[in-house]
Tab-separated table of C-alpha atoms and ligand atoms in Angstrom:
chain	number	residue	atom	x	y	z
A	1	MET	CA	-0.189	-0.011	-0.024
A	2	LEU	CA	1.076	3.487	-0.699
A	3	LEU	CA	1.044	6.101	2.027
A	4	ALA	CA	-2.079	7.595	1.598
A	5	GLU	CA	-2.738	10.748	-0.100
A	6	GLY	CA	-3.388	13.251	2.323
A	7	ALA	CA	-1.692	11.834	5.474
A	8	VAL	CA	0.177	13.835	7.338
A	9	PHE	CA	3.630	12.904	7.739
A	10	SER	CA	6.885	14.006	9.141
A	11	LEU	CA	10.506	12.518	8.489
A	12	GLU	CA	12.207	11.051	11.442
A	13	PRO	CA	16.141	11.833	11.434
A	14	PRO	CA	18.236	9.097	12.454
A	15	ARG	CA	19.473	8.921	15.869
A	16	GLY	CA	21.962	11.721	16.713
A	17	ALA	CA	21.238	13.691	13.460
A	18	ARG	CA	20.047	17.129	13.520
A	19	PRO	CA	16.811	17.788	12.184
A	20	GLN	CA	17.192	19.052	8.701
A	21	GLY	CA	14.519	21.590	6.649
A	22	ALA	CA	12.507	18.478	5.283
A	23	HIS	CA	11.977	17.107	9.153
A	24	LYS	CA	8.971	19.564	9.152
A	25	GLU	CA	5.420	18.192	9.253
A	26	LYS	CA	3.858	17.777	5.885
A	27	ARG	CA	0.641	16.397	4.277
A	28	LEU	CA	1.319	14.042	1.279
A	29	CYS	CA	-0.400	14.929	-1.943
A	30	GLY	CA	0.031	11.858	-4.348
A	31	PRO	CA	2.719	9.178	-4.095
A	32	LEU	CA	6.102	10.160	-1.975
A	33	ALA	CA	9.496	10.232	-3.722
A	34	PHE	CA	12.253	10.356	-1.651
A	35	THR	CA	15.202	12.893	-2.112
A	36	ALA	CA	18.390	13.105	-0.742
A	37	PRO	CA	19.492	13.253	2.183
A	38	PHE	CA	16.704	11.083	3.337
A	39	THR	CA	17.027	8.092	0.874
A	40	PRO	CA	20.367	6.810	2.196
A	41	ILE	CA	19.126	7.132	5.769
A	42	LEU	CA	16.091	5.400	5.264
A	43	ARG	CA	17.484	2.576	3.434
A	44	ALA	CA	20.054	1.989	6.074
A	45	LYS	CA	17.467	2.063	8.853
A	46	GLY	CA	15.240	-0.513	6.894
A	47	LEU	CA	12.958	2.645	6.168
A	48	THR	CA	11.254	3.668	9.399
A	49	PHE	CA	8.592	6.478	8.366
A	50	CYS	CA	6.937	8.633	10.907
A	51	CYS	CA	3.390	9.373	10.044
A	52	GLU	CA	2.201	11.681	13.045
A	53	TRP	CA	2.789	9.416	16.138
A	54	ILE	CA	2.297	6.401	13.961
A	55	ILE	CA	5.641	4.733	12.835
A	56	ILE	CA	4.969	3.071	9.737
A	57	GLU	CA	7.455	0.651	7.876
A	58	GLY	CA	7.566	-0.358	4.594
A	59	VAL	CA	10.045	-0.581	1.269
A	60	MET	CA	11.093	1.838	-1.275
A	61	LYS	CA	10.182	0.721	-5.108
A	62	GLU	CA	11.334	3.009	-7.601
A	63	GLY	CA	11.325	5.948	-5.797
A	64	VAL	CA	7.859	5.407	-4.044
A	65	PHE	CA	7.676	4.405	-0.559
A	66	HIS	CA	5.074	1.495	-0.122
A	67	VAL	CA	3.844	1.189	3.518
A	68	GLU	CA	3.232	-2.015	5.346
A	69	HIS	CA	-0.202	-1.918	7.010
A	70	PRO	CA	0.171	-1.309	10.485
A	71	ALA	CA	-2.741	-3.857	11.065
A	72	GLU	CA	-0.566	-6.651	9.596
A	73	ARG	CA	1.882	-5.842	12.404
A	74	GLU	CA	-0.124	-4.688	15.451
A	75	ASP	CA	-3.391	-6.085	17.137
A	76	SER	CA	-6.274	-4.267	16.233
A	77	VAL	CA	-7.902	-1.934	18.962
A	78	GLY	CA	-11.556	-2.868	17.566
A	79	LYS	CA	-13.113	0.140	19.283
A	80	ILE	CA	-16.572	1.120	18.528
A	81	VAL	CA	-17.479	4.583	18.393
A	82	ALA	CA	-21.508	5.409	17.301
A	83	VAL	CA	-21.994	8.821	15.871
A	84	ALA	CA	-24.925	9.776	17.191
A	85	ASN	CA	-27.399	13.018	17.999
A	86	GLN	CA	-31.232	12.433	17.511
A	87	LYS	CA	-31.703	15.996	15.988
A	88	GLY	CA	-31.678	15.167	12.175
A	89	GLY	CA	-29.230	17.094	9.520
A	90	VAL	CA	-26.810	18.047	12.153
A	91	GLY	CA	-23.802	15.824	10.017
A	92	LYS	CA	-23.886	12.751	11.623
A	93	THR	CA	-24.068	10.851	8.439
A	94	THR	CA	-21.494	13.482	6.813
A	95	THR	CA	-19.048	13.202	9.619
A	96	ALA	CA	-19.260	9.291	9.923
A	97	VAL	CA	-18.212	8.851	6.488
A	98	ASN	CA	-15.738	11.191	6.204
A	99	LEU	CA	-14.011	10.758	9.464
A	100	SER	CA	-14.123	6.891	8.766
A	101	ALA	CA	-12.518	7.607	5.107
A	102	CYS	CA	-9.759	10.007	6.846
A	103	VAL	CA	-9.043	7.362	9.616
A	104	ALA	CA	-8.569	4.708	7.379
A	105	ALA	CA	-6.247	7.010	4.904
A	106	LEU	CA	-4.041	7.166	8.239
A	107	GLY	CA	-3.530	3.450	8.135
A	108	LYS	CA	-6.028	2.341	10.614
A	109	LYS	CA	-8.496	-0.364	9.730
A	110	VAL	CA	-11.921	0.885	9.789
A	111	LEU	CA	-15.501	-0.366	9.688
A	112	ILE	CA	-18.596	1.910	9.127
A	113	VAL	CA	-21.997	0.465	10.022
A	114	ASP	CA	-24.964	2.070	8.556
A	115	LEU	CA	-27.574	1.897	11.314
A	116	ASP	CA	-29.959	4.567	9.433
A	117	PRO	CA	-33.051	3.265	6.962
A	118	GLN	CA	-32.045	6.166	4.795
A	119	GLY	CA	-28.884	4.398	4.178
A	120	ASN	CA	-26.841	7.845	3.568
A	121	SER	CA	-23.663	6.268	4.791
A	122	THR	CA	-24.257	3.456	2.288
A	123	THR	CA	-24.560	5.559	-0.946
A	124	GLY	CA	-21.986	7.988	0.404
A	125	TYR	CA	-19.669	5.270	0.012
A	126	GLY	CA	-20.804	4.641	-3.504
A	127	ILE	CA	-22.990	1.307	-2.644
A	128	SER	CA	-26.416	1.376	-4.187
A	129	LYS	CA	-28.827	0.559	-1.543
A	130	ARG	CA	-30.778	-1.682	-4.054
A	131	SER	CA	-27.690	-3.948	-4.385
A	132	VAL	CA	-27.805	-4.567	-0.665
A	133	GLU	CA	-28.956	-8.366	-0.184
A	134	MET	CA	-27.347	-8.610	3.196
A	135	GLY	CA	-26.756	-5.361	5.602
A	136	THR	CA	-27.432	-4.183	9.137
A	137	TYR	CA	-31.011	-5.420	9.029
A	138	GLU	CA	-29.904	-8.929	8.661
A	139	VAL	CA	-27.043	-8.935	11.440
A	140	LEU	CA	-29.653	-7.063	13.826
A	141	ILE	CA	-32.546	-10.060	13.209
A	142	GLY	CA	-29.918	-12.590	13.080
A	143	GLU	CA	-30.542	-13.555	9.739
A	144	ALA	CA	-26.577	-13.024	8.469
A	145	PRO	CA	-23.272	-13.173	10.330
A	146	ALA	CA	-21.782	-9.513	9.818
A	147	ARG	CA	-18.631	-11.214	7.782
A	148	ASP	CA	-20.838	-11.817	5.265
A	149	ALA	CA	-22.880	-8.683	4.889
A	150	ILE	CA	-19.654	-6.614	5.467
A	151	ARG	CA	-18.899	-4.811	1.864
A	152	LYS	CA	-15.082	-3.666	0.675
A	153	THR	CA	-14.878	-0.289	-0.964
A	154	ASN	CA	-12.449	1.465	-2.963
A	155	PHE	CA	-11.860	3.919	0.007
A	156	ARG	CA	-9.692	1.506	2.286
A	157	THR	CA	-12.953	1.366	4.342
A	158	ASP	CA	-15.106	-1.529	5.080
A	159	VAL	CA	-19.029	-1.078	4.896
A	160	LEU	CA	-21.936	-2.695	6.794
A	161	PRO	CA	-24.580	-1.290	4.744
A	162	SER	CA	-28.160	-0.431	5.199
A	163	ASN	CA	-31.389	-0.994	2.760
A	164	THR	CA	-34.944	-0.148	3.344
A	165	ARG	CA	-35.597	-3.340	5.464
A	166	LEU	CA	-33.966	-1.910	8.112
A	167	ALA	CA	-36.989	0.799	8.306
A	168	GLY	CA	-39.074	-2.173	9.770
A	169	ALA	CA	-36.525	-3.529	12.192
A	170	GLY	CA	-37.676	-1.298	14.877
A	171	LEU	CA	-40.674	-2.862	15.240
A	172	GLU	CA	-39.511	-6.356	14.728
A	173	LEU	CA	-36.961	-6.077	17.403
A	174	ILE	CA	-39.362	-5.177	20.107
A	175	ASP	CA	-40.095	-9.109	20.259
A	176	LEU	CA	-36.925	-10.724	19.947
A	177	PRO	CA	-34.754	-11.721	22.733
A	178	GLY	CA	-32.034	-9.279	24.039
A	179	ARG	CA	-33.374	-6.579	21.432
A	180	GLU	CA	-30.980	-3.680	22.690
A	181	SER	CA	-27.834	-5.874	22.358
A	182	ARG	CA	-28.282	-7.282	18.856
A	183	LEU	CA	-25.880	-5.347	17.171
A	184	ARG	CA	-23.338	-5.744	20.026
A	185	LYS	CA	-23.860	-9.544	19.517
A	186	GLY	CA	-23.623	-9.060	15.813
A	187	LEU	CA	-20.659	-7.124	15.736
A	188	ALA	CA	-18.661	-9.213	18.437
A	189	PRO	CA	-16.949	-11.766	15.892
A	190	ILE	CA	-15.613	-9.083	13.474
A	191	GLN	CA	-14.451	-6.380	16.461
A	192	GLN	CA	-10.800	-7.316	16.336
A	193	ASP	CA	-10.442	-7.288	12.667
A	194	TYR	CA	-10.750	-3.598	12.892
A	195	ASP	CA	-9.041	-0.696	14.862
A	196	TYR	CA	-12.181	1.432	14.675
A	197	ILE	CA	-15.829	0.750	13.762
A	198	PHE	CA	-17.863	3.945	13.324
A	199	ILE	CA	-21.661	3.462	13.799
A	200	ASP	CA	-23.867	6.122	12.008
A	201	CYS	CA	-26.926	6.227	13.910
A	202	PRO	CA	-30.375	7.467	12.943
A	203	PRO	CA	-32.000	10.937	14.221
A	204	SER	CA	-34.069	9.351	16.792
A	205	LEU	CA	-33.814	7.794	20.161
A	206	ASP	CA	-35.600	4.718	19.136
A	207	LEU	CA	-34.279	1.122	19.493
A	208	LEU	CA	-32.176	1.278	16.310
A	209	THR	CA	-29.971	3.922	18.211
A	210	LEU	CA	-30.333	2.117	21.340
A	211	ASN	CA	-28.517	-0.773	19.581
A	212	GLY	CA	-25.822	1.325	18.452
A	213	LEU	CA	-25.236	2.938	21.942
A	214	CYS	CA	-25.493	-0.249	23.751
A	215	ALA	CA	-22.865	-1.712	20.869
A	216	CYS	CA	-20.289	1.186	21.362
A	217	ASP	CA	-17.301	2.119	23.822
A	218	SER	CA	-18.153	5.691	22.930
A	219	VAL	CA	-20.494	8.433	21.401
A	220	LEU	CA	-19.128	10.973	19.081
A	221	ILE	CA	-21.736	13.922	18.939
A	222	PRO	CA	-21.876	15.997	15.987
A	223	ILE	CA	-23.503	19.598	16.771
A	224	GLN	CA	-24.427	22.167	14.146
A	225	CYS	CA	-24.012	26.060	15.583
A	226	GLU	CA	-27.593	26.905	15.073
A	227	TYR	CA	-30.124	28.358	17.559
A	228	TYR	CA	-31.751	24.851	18.236
A	229	ALA	CA	-28.256	23.222	18.867
A	230	LEU	CA	-28.815	22.866	22.143
A	231	GLU	CA	-32.327	21.871	22.230
A	232	GLY	CA	-32.439	18.003	22.869
A	233	LEU	CA	-29.039	17.999	23.892
A	234	SER	CA	-30.210	17.317	27.433
A	235	GLU	CA	-32.483	14.679	26.196
A	236	LEU	CA	-29.058	12.816	24.545
A	237	ILE	CA	-27.516	13.060	27.589
A	238	SER	CA	-30.126	11.845	30.056
A	239	THR	CA	-30.607	8.835	27.405
A	240	LEU	CA	-26.837	8.337	27.655
A	241	LYS	CA	-26.901	8.007	31.274
A	242	THR	CA	-29.857	5.704	31.083
A	243	VAL	CA	-27.730	3.334	28.781
A	244	ARG	CA	-25.065	3.549	31.069
A	245	ARG	CA	-26.737	2.466	33.717
A	246	LYS	CA	-28.958	-0.367	32.418
A	247	TYR	CA	-27.205	-1.617	29.619
A	248	ASN	CA	-23.748	-0.409	28.912
A	249	SER	CA	-21.812	0.719	31.855
A	250	TYR	CA	-18.779	1.065	29.919
A	251	LEU	CA	-20.326	3.839	27.539
A	252	ASP	CA	-18.043	6.940	27.387
A	253	ILE	CA	-18.387	10.033	25.451
A	254	GLU	CA	-15.702	10.287	22.375
A	255	GLY	CA	-16.102	14.067	22.036
A	256	VAL	CA	-18.389	16.857	20.261
A	257	VAL	CA	-17.509	18.064	17.290
A	258	PHE	CA	-18.987	21.374	15.519
A	259	THR	CA	-20.061	20.727	12.016
A	260	MET	CA	-21.337	23.611	9.367
A	261	TYR	CA	-19.128	25.728	11.423
A	262	ALA	CA	-19.006	29.674	10.519
A	263	GLY	CA	-16.929	31.484	13.373
A	264	ARG	CA	-17.716	34.828	12.350
A	265	TYR	CA	-21.308	34.916	13.734
A	266	ASN	CA	-22.166	35.488	17.477
A	267	LEU	CA	-24.581	32.802	17.405
A	268	THR	CA	-22.111	30.374	16.481
A	269	LEU	CA	-19.858	31.667	19.407
A	270	GLN	CA	-22.736	31.293	21.819
A	271	VAL	CA	-23.376	28.034	20.732
A	272	VAL	CA	-19.710	26.818	21.058
A	273	GLU	CA	-19.266	28.683	24.550
A	274	GLN	CA	-22.303	26.521	26.108
A	275	VAL	CA	-21.121	23.521	24.650
A	276	GLN	CA	-17.817	24.116	25.962
A	277	LYS	CA	-19.130	24.961	29.389
A	278	TYR	CA	-20.958	21.504	29.311
A	279	PHE	CA	-18.477	19.212	27.651
A	280	GLY	CA	-14.969	20.908	28.510
A	281	ASP	CA	-12.089	18.937	26.898
A	282	LYS	CA	-14.476	16.396	25.052
A	283	VAL	CA	-14.957	19.243	22.335
A	284	TYR	CA	-12.669	18.787	19.476
A	285	GLN	CA	-10.491	21.647	18.424
A	286	THR	CA	-10.964	20.955	14.898
A	287	THR	CA	-14.171	22.537	13.460
A	288	ILE	CA	-15.799	21.456	10.364
A	289	PRO	CA	-16.648	24.231	8.055
A	290	ARG	CA	-19.639	24.624	5.635
A	291	THR	CA	-18.544	23.692	2.141
A	292	ILE	CA	-20.165	22.993	-1.202
A	293	ARG	CA	-17.799	20.054	-1.684
A	294	ILE	CA	-18.730	18.166	1.259
A	295	SER	CA	-22.534	18.286	0.548
A	296	GLU	CA	-21.671	17.356	-3.216
A	297	ALA	CA	-19.609	14.148	-2.482
A	298	PRO	CA	-22.363	11.814	-1.233
A	299	SER	CA	-24.043	12.357	-4.574
A	300	TYR	CA	-20.711	10.753	-6.531
A	301	GLY	CA	-20.395	8.188	-3.852
A	302	GLN	CA	-17.123	9.234	-2.346
A	303	PRO	CA	-15.979	10.258	0.801
A	304	ILE	CA	-14.506	13.973	0.757
A	305	ASN	CA	-10.780	12.950	0.847
A	306	TYR	CA	-11.292	11.243	-2.354
A	307	TYR	CA	-13.770	13.742	-4.053
A	308	GLU	CA	-11.626	16.653	-3.184
A	309	PRO	CA	-8.144	16.036	-1.749
A	310	LYS	CA	-6.582	19.330	-1.525
A	311	GLY	CA	-9.898	21.378	-0.518
A	312	LYS	CA	-10.761	22.505	2.938
A	313	GLY	CA	-13.477	19.972	3.801
A	314	SER	CA	-10.938	17.428	3.160
A	315	GLU	CA	-8.334	19.147	5.289
A	316	ALA	CA	-10.904	19.857	7.998
A	317	TYR	CA	-11.914	16.044	8.160
A	318	MET	CA	-8.338	14.735	7.850
A	319	ASP	CA	-7.527	17.162	10.944
A	320	LEU	CA	-10.156	15.664	12.727
A	321	ALA	CA	-9.194	11.838	11.831
A	322	ILE	CA	-5.402	12.920	13.142
A	323	GLU	CA	-6.957	14.839	16.501
A	324	PHE	CA	-9.417	11.524	16.825
A	325	VAL	CA	-6.349	8.874	16.457
A	326	LYS	CA	-4.084	10.737	18.825
A	327	ARG	CA	-6.699	11.092	21.636
A	328	ASN	CA	-7.094	7.435	21.034
A	329	ARG	CA	-3.519	6.325	21.118
A	330	PRO	CA	-2.329	4.303	23.680
A	331	ARG	CA	-1.095	5.868	26.767
A	332	ASP	CA	2.751	6.067	26.462
A	333	PRO	CA	4.793	4.388	29.484
A	334	GLN	CA	5.628	7.511	31.321
A	335	PRO	CA	9.464	6.838	31.942
A	336	HIS	CA	9.811	10.025	34.464
A	337	ARG	CA	7.392	8.335	36.643
A	338	ARG	CA	9.446	5.288	36.690
A	339	ARG	CA	12.554	7.474	37.076
A	340	SER	CA	10.800	9.520	40.094
A	341	ARG	CA	10.225	6.288	41.773
A	342	THR	CA	13.748	5.191	41.527
A	343	ALA	CA	15.172	8.255	42.630
A	344	LYS	CA	12.745	7.924	45.504
A	345	THR	CA	14.040	4.528	46.384
A	346	GLU	CA	17.353	5.509	46.041
A	347	ALA	CA	16.889	8.462	48.585
A	348	SER	CA	15.227	6.295	51.085
A	349	ALA	CA	17.522	3.755	50.843
A	350	LYS	CA	20.360	6.648	51.573
A	351	THR	CA	18.484	7.834	54.552
A	352	PRO	CA	19.816	6.483	57.725
A	353	GLN	CA	17.404	3.994	59.141
A	354	LYS	CA	16.236	4.590	62.659
A	355	ALA	CA	16.882	1.492	64.882
B	401	LIG	P1	-27.441	13.645	9.856
B	401	LIG	O1	-26.763	12.505	9.274
B	401	LIG	O2	-27.150	14.253	11.049
B	401	LIG	O3	-28.947	13.657	9.228
B	401	LIG	P2	-26.110	14.971	7.243
B	401	LIG	O4	-24.656	14.257	7.586
B	401	LIG	O5	-26.910	13.926	6.355
B	401	LIG	O6	-26.739	15.036	8.699
B	401	LIG	O7	-26.307	16.093	6.910
B	401	LIG	C1	-27.224	16.957	6.574
B	401	LIG	C2	-27.193	17.891	5.306
B	401	LIG	O8	-26.312	18.808	5.804
B	401	LIG	C3	-26.689	16.940	4.288
B	401	LIG	O9	-27.295	17.625	2.757
B	401	LIG	C4	-25.307	17.392	3.971
B	401	LIG	O10	-24.782	17.135	2.760
B	401	LIG	C5	-25.300	18.605	4.528
B	401	LIG	N1	-24.223	19.041	5.209
B	401	LIG	C6	-23.438	18.220	6.474
B	401	LIG	N2	-21.947	18.672	6.599
B	401	LIG	C7	-21.916	19.848	6.078
B	401	LIG	C8	-20.759	20.852	5.732
B	401	LIG	N3	-19.672	20.588	6.545
B	401	LIG	N4	-20.916	21.418	4.684
B	401	LIG	C9	-21.776	21.875	3.764
B	401	LIG	N5	-22.932	20.825	3.860
B	401	LIG	C10	-22.987	19.798	4.969
B	402	LIG	MG1	-27.892	10.685	8.797
């Protein structure tokens, strides 16, 4: 695999070498060709490449760096993130589609689950709903294993697609055993195949969304900065509390992301302030601007980083993906803590012991 177009990377200097001009962080536009002084270093080092915090290894062929898929070397994380907000039109689907594609572009193994009967994330990935014989509905009802229903795409992300039958699932689920945890059970066998699984929830707090919330480790909440943005947020929060108490005690808030953001308006700033007061550092630094290209991309069946790789929308979702992966990186072991413990041990060893 080539290093994904749009990925942010920085070149790692060899140990002991002084960083040079080219060591700065860059965004990749097209296949990467190395030039001196990096080529000899990378050859000598077996080609270690630093993509933000992710060390990617690979081989150089004819001037292009071919990256090994990180999943071939590491165990997958298998974190499930539900993109939820019961308000419609706030950018859940847009965020689920584009964030998943951008996280995949960073070398992660990603699945998106379309839990909305409208199937917009299915079509957003270029899959016609009519072609979907097995999808989220069949997995929920227990008619198909997720592995058989998952579709590969040309965008590095796999899709568990939705079809119109999903619209009836809400009612059908009522009579089924474990009606709120059927998605969780359905996804369990394939969870470890992926680093991240995003669930695009419908705009409601019904049994479908409840399945999404019971299946996930965390919820990502897109908020559109408009007058009614805060309305319904308290309802969502109380639903999350109930789900945590009754069904899924591990449920966490992944973050809040502002979509269709226009920073210069007073109203936007007021909404941002209110949301920040409540969610604190759960609010993402990256905001998604309103752009025509973002709204056009689904009609071409492409995520924004493929539809317009060098545009503002692509840049914003790529930044969001980087922030997302950074927040989720495993905590580094903290050498200073170990050192301080050693220092303390040494100090206490030196302290004369009272008899
Ligand atoms: P939801 O899934 O929450 O109902 P969508 O993601 O479908 O919301 O977005 C609602 C509408 O807003 C869609 O027509 C979509 O194309 C448009 N939209 C979403 N985000 C943006 C954006 N950043 N810029 C322009 N249009 C957007
Ligand atoms: Mg939607």
